[in-house]
Short mmCIF file of C-alpha atoms in Angstrom, two decimals:
data_model
loop_
_atom_site.label_atom_id
_atom_site.label_comp_id
_atom_site.label_asym_id
_atom_site.label_seq_id
_atom_site.Cartn_x
_atom_site.Cartn_y
_atom_site.Cartn_z
CA THR A 2 98.94 85.50 15.52
CA TYR A 3 102.16 83.57 16.33
CA GLU A 4 104.54 84.60 18.38
CA ASN A 5 106.96 86.33 15.42
CA GLY A 6 104.09 88.27 14.38
CA THR A 7 103.08 86.39 11.67
CA MET A 8 99.00 86.36 11.99
CA ALA A 9 98.23 82.77 10.13
CA LEU A 10 94.30 82.84 10.79
CA LYS A 11 92.15 85.87 10.65
CA ASP A 12 88.03 86.47 11.42
CA VAL A 13 87.61 82.41 10.60
CA SER A 14 84.14 81.81 11.53
CA LEU A 15 82.73 78.28 10.72
CA GLN A 16 80.51 75.40 12.04
CA ILE A 17 81.54 71.82 10.94
CA GLN A 18 78.25 69.62 12.75
CA LYS A 19 78.18 66.12 14.08
CA GLY A 20 78.65 63.69 11.39
CA GLU A 21 79.91 65.53 8.66
CA PHE A 22 82.67 65.04 6.18
CA VAL A 23 84.36 68.37 4.82
CA PHE A 24 87.59 68.67 3.12
CA ILE A 25 90.00 72.43 4.97
CA VAL A 26 91.96 73.60 0.47
CA GLY A 27 93.58 75.91 0.13
CA ALA A 28 97.09 77.50 -1.16
CA SER A 29 100.27 75.89 0.77
CA GLY A 30 100.33 79.39 3.65
CA ALA A 31 96.95 79.48 3.82
CA GLY A 32 96.59 78.25 7.36
CA LYS A 33 95.04 75.09 7.03
CA SER A 34 98.25 73.82 8.69
CA THR A 35 97.20 76.12 11.86
CA PHE A 36 93.28 75.37 11.58
CA LEU A 37 94.28 71.30 12.36
CA LYS A 38 96.85 72.98 14.80
CA LEU A 39 94.46 74.87 16.80
CA ILE A 40 91.16 72.01 16.31
CA MET A 41 93.40 69.09 18.55
CA HIS A 42 95.16 71.97 20.52
CA GLU A 43 98.74 72.23 19.83
CA GLU A 44 98.33 75.77 19.46
CA THR A 45 95.69 77.89 21.31
CA PRO A 46 93.66 80.60 19.54
CA THR A 47 94.70 84.49 20.53
CA SER A 48 91.31 85.54 20.74
CA GLY A 49 88.60 83.95 19.85
CA THR A 50 86.71 80.73 20.70
CA ILE A 51 87.13 76.88 19.34
CA ARG A 52 85.25 74.31 20.00
CA VAL A 53 84.95 70.62 19.65
CA GLY A 54 82.04 68.38 21.29
CA LYS A 55 81.57 69.45 25.38
CA PHE A 56 85.53 71.38 25.29
CA ASP A 57 86.20 75.05 24.48
CA LEU A 58 89.28 75.15 23.91
CA ALA A 59 90.64 78.79 24.57
CA ALA A 60 89.28 77.70 28.36
CA MET A 61 90.55 74.55 28.70
CA LYS A 62 92.76 73.81 31.97
CA LYS A 63 96.22 71.64 30.84
CA LYS A 64 94.86 68.75 31.76
CA GLU A 65 91.56 68.66 29.68
CA ILE A 66 93.89 68.01 26.80
CA PRO A 67 94.59 64.32 27.18
CA LEU A 68 90.56 64.03 27.60
CA LEU A 69 90.27 65.89 24.56
CA ARG A 70 92.37 64.25 22.08
CA ARG A 71 91.16 60.27 22.79
CA THR A 72 87.73 62.46 21.34
CA MET A 73 89.72 62.07 18.05
CA GLY A 74 91.63 60.31 15.28
CA VAL A 75 94.84 61.35 13.69
CA VAL A 76 96.06 60.82 10.26
CA PHE A 77 99.12 62.60 9.62
CA GLN A 78 101.01 62.53 5.91
CA ASP A 79 104.29 60.72 6.95
CA PHE A 80 102.13 57.51 8.58
CA ARG A 81 104.35 58.16 12.05
CA LEU A 82 104.17 55.00 12.54
CA ILE A 83 107.16 53.11 14.13
CA PRO A 84 109.37 50.77 12.27
CA LYS A 85 110.91 47.90 14.78
CA MET A 86 106.63 47.46 15.14
CA THR A 87 104.49 44.81 13.69
CA VAL A 88 101.64 46.41 12.53
CA TYR A 89 99.35 45.53 15.35
CA ASP A 90 102.23 46.62 17.72
CA ASN A 91 101.02 49.95 16.22
CA VAL A 92 97.80 49.96 16.46
CA ALA A 93 97.64 49.52 19.83
CA PHE A 94 101.09 51.39 20.99
CA ALA A 95 98.32 54.65 21.60
CA MET A 96 95.82 52.47 23.63
CA ARG A 97 98.92 51.02 26.04
CA VAL A 98 100.38 54.46 26.25
CA ILE A 99 97.26 55.18 27.53
CA GLY A 100 96.35 52.19 30.01
CA ALA A 101 94.06 50.31 28.91
CA ARG A 102 93.09 46.83 29.31
CA PRO A 103 94.52 44.31 26.88
CA ALA A 104 91.51 42.41 26.98
CA GLU A 105 89.51 45.78 25.44
CA ILE A 106 93.01 46.42 22.96
CA ARG A 107 92.90 43.49 21.53
CA GLN A 108 89.45 43.57 20.47
CA ARG A 109 89.85 47.29 19.07
CA VAL A 110 92.49 46.30 17.23
CA ASP A 111 91.07 43.41 15.59
CA THR A 112 87.93 45.43 14.74
CA ALA A 113 89.39 48.35 13.21
CA LEU A 114 93.11 46.57 11.38
CA HIS A 115 89.11 43.90 10.12
CA MET A 116 88.07 46.75 8.37
CA VAL A 117 90.69 48.99 7.08
CA GLY A 118 91.77 45.67 5.44
CA MET A 119 94.77 44.87 7.37
CA TYR A 120 94.94 41.82 9.64
CA ASP A 121 97.75 39.87 7.74
CA LEU A 122 99.82 42.06 5.93
CA ARG A 123 103.70 43.12 8.13
CA GLU A 124 105.66 44.45 4.26
CA LEU A 125 103.91 47.34 3.95
CA SER A 126 104.10 49.84 0.54
CA GLY A 127 102.76 53.75 1.94
CA GLY A 128 99.21 52.98 1.00
CA GLU A 129 99.13 50.08 3.04
CA GLN A 130 100.55 52.63 5.82
CA GLN A 131 98.27 54.48 6.07
CA ARG A 132 95.53 52.57 6.00
CA VAL A 133 97.59 51.47 9.31
CA ALA A 134 97.25 54.60 10.52
CA LEU A 135 94.21 55.33 10.01
CA ALA A 136 93.44 51.50 11.86
CA ARG A 137 95.16 53.57 14.65
CA ALA A 138 93.12 56.33 14.74
CA LEU A 139 90.17 54.01 14.67
CA THR A 140 90.74 52.32 17.97
CA ASN A 141 89.93 54.74 20.26
CA ASN A 142 86.67 54.94 18.96
CA ALA A 143 86.98 59.04 17.75
CA ASN A 144 83.97 61.20 17.05
CA LEU A 145 86.42 63.02 15.34
CA ILE A 146 89.08 61.83 12.79
CA ILE A 147 91.76 64.83 11.55
CA ALA A 148 93.31 63.62 8.51
CA ASP A 149 96.66 65.94 8.04
CA GLU A 150 97.56 65.03 3.63
CA PRO A 151 96.95 61.92 4.53
CA THR A 152 97.36 60.69 0.81
CA GLY A 153 99.76 62.89 0.16
CA ASN A 154 102.18 60.81 -0.47
CA ILE A 155 100.33 57.21 -1.81
CA ASP A 156 100.42 56.99 -5.52
CA PRO A 157 95.80 58.63 -6.78
CA THR A 158 94.35 54.52 -7.37
CA MET A 159 95.70 54.16 -3.19
CA SER A 160 94.25 58.00 -1.90
CA TYR A 161 90.79 57.19 -3.46
CA GLU A 162 90.41 53.76 -1.18
CA VAL A 163 91.99 55.66 2.09
CA VAL A 164 89.64 58.99 1.39
CA LYS A 165 86.52 55.97 -0.03
CA LEU A 166 87.66 54.41 3.98
CA LEU A 167 87.17 57.38 5.42
CA THR A 168 83.37 58.28 3.42
CA CYS A 169 82.79 54.26 4.73
CA LEU A 170 84.14 55.47 7.99
CA ASN A 171 81.72 58.87 7.72
CA GLU A 172 78.47 57.08 6.91
CA MET A 173 79.51 54.70 10.32
CA GLY A 174 79.06 58.65 12.44
CA THR A 175 81.72 59.69 12.42
CA THR A 176 83.03 63.25 11.71
CA ILE A 177 85.36 63.51 9.04
CA VAL A 178 87.90 66.84 8.53
CA MET A 179 90.32 66.39 5.98
CA VAL A 180 92.97 68.27 5.21
CA THR A 181 94.33 67.77 0.86
CA HIS A 182 95.50 69.47 -1.98
CA GLU A 183 94.31 67.57 -4.21
CA HIS A 184 91.65 69.12 -6.02
CA GLU A 185 90.75 65.64 -8.34
CA LEU A 186 89.37 63.97 -4.47
CA VAL A 187 88.15 66.81 -3.97
CA ARG A 188 85.46 66.27 -7.48
CA ALA A 189 85.24 62.74 -6.41
CA PHE A 190 83.71 62.90 -3.63
CA ASP A 191 80.15 65.20 -2.91
CA ARG A 192 81.29 66.45 0.19
CA ARG A 193 81.39 70.08 1.28
CA VAL A 194 84.64 72.17 1.44
CA ILE A 195 86.21 75.25 3.70
CA THR A 196 88.61 76.96 1.05
CA LEU A 197 90.64 79.55 3.55
CA GLY A 198 93.00 81.96 2.24
CA ASN A 199 95.11 83.55 2.79
CA GLY A 200 94.03 83.21 6.85
CA CYS A 201 90.43 83.77 6.32
#
C-alpha cells in the first residue's frame, strides 16, 4: 500500500523457481510495476514476506541492498543507455561502479557482447540498443534477469529476437521474470504466465 492509500498489490502469493522463465501480464494499473519494484527492493512490502534467493527483502538491512542487486540484471523498456558512451563502455559501466578489476571487466563485457551479437556495432537501432542493455545485465553473472517491458519500444521482429535471446539465457540456467503486454510473444514462447488483475 502506497503512502497515498493506493493498494497496488493485495494477497499475492506465488513462487518462482530457480531456472524458470515467467511472463507477468495484466492491464495497466494491475500491479506489475510494483511487483518488480518489490523484487528489486525499490519498494518495501507493507506486510508479508518476499524472498529472492537467500535474501529476505522485508527484513533486509540497507547495507545488504547492493548485495541483492548484484545477483540480478535488469532490462528496461527505455534501454537506459548513456548516449555519449560507446557500446563497450555502456556495458562495462556497472562493473566499474562496483570497482571490478579491469581484466575481469574486459572478460565479462567481451563475453556478454558476443552472446548478444553486438560486439562490433556503434550506431544502434532501438532493437540493437535493447540487446546492449541485455548485455549490460549479463555482466554481473546474474542469477535472475528482470525484464520490464523490454520489447515495448522495438519492432515485432526484434521483439521476437530479444525474447529468443532471453530464452537462450534461461536454458543456460538464468531465471527470467519478464513483464509484457504483448500477448503474441507470450503465445509464441511456451512459458509460465502469471496474470495480475487489480493488484491480486
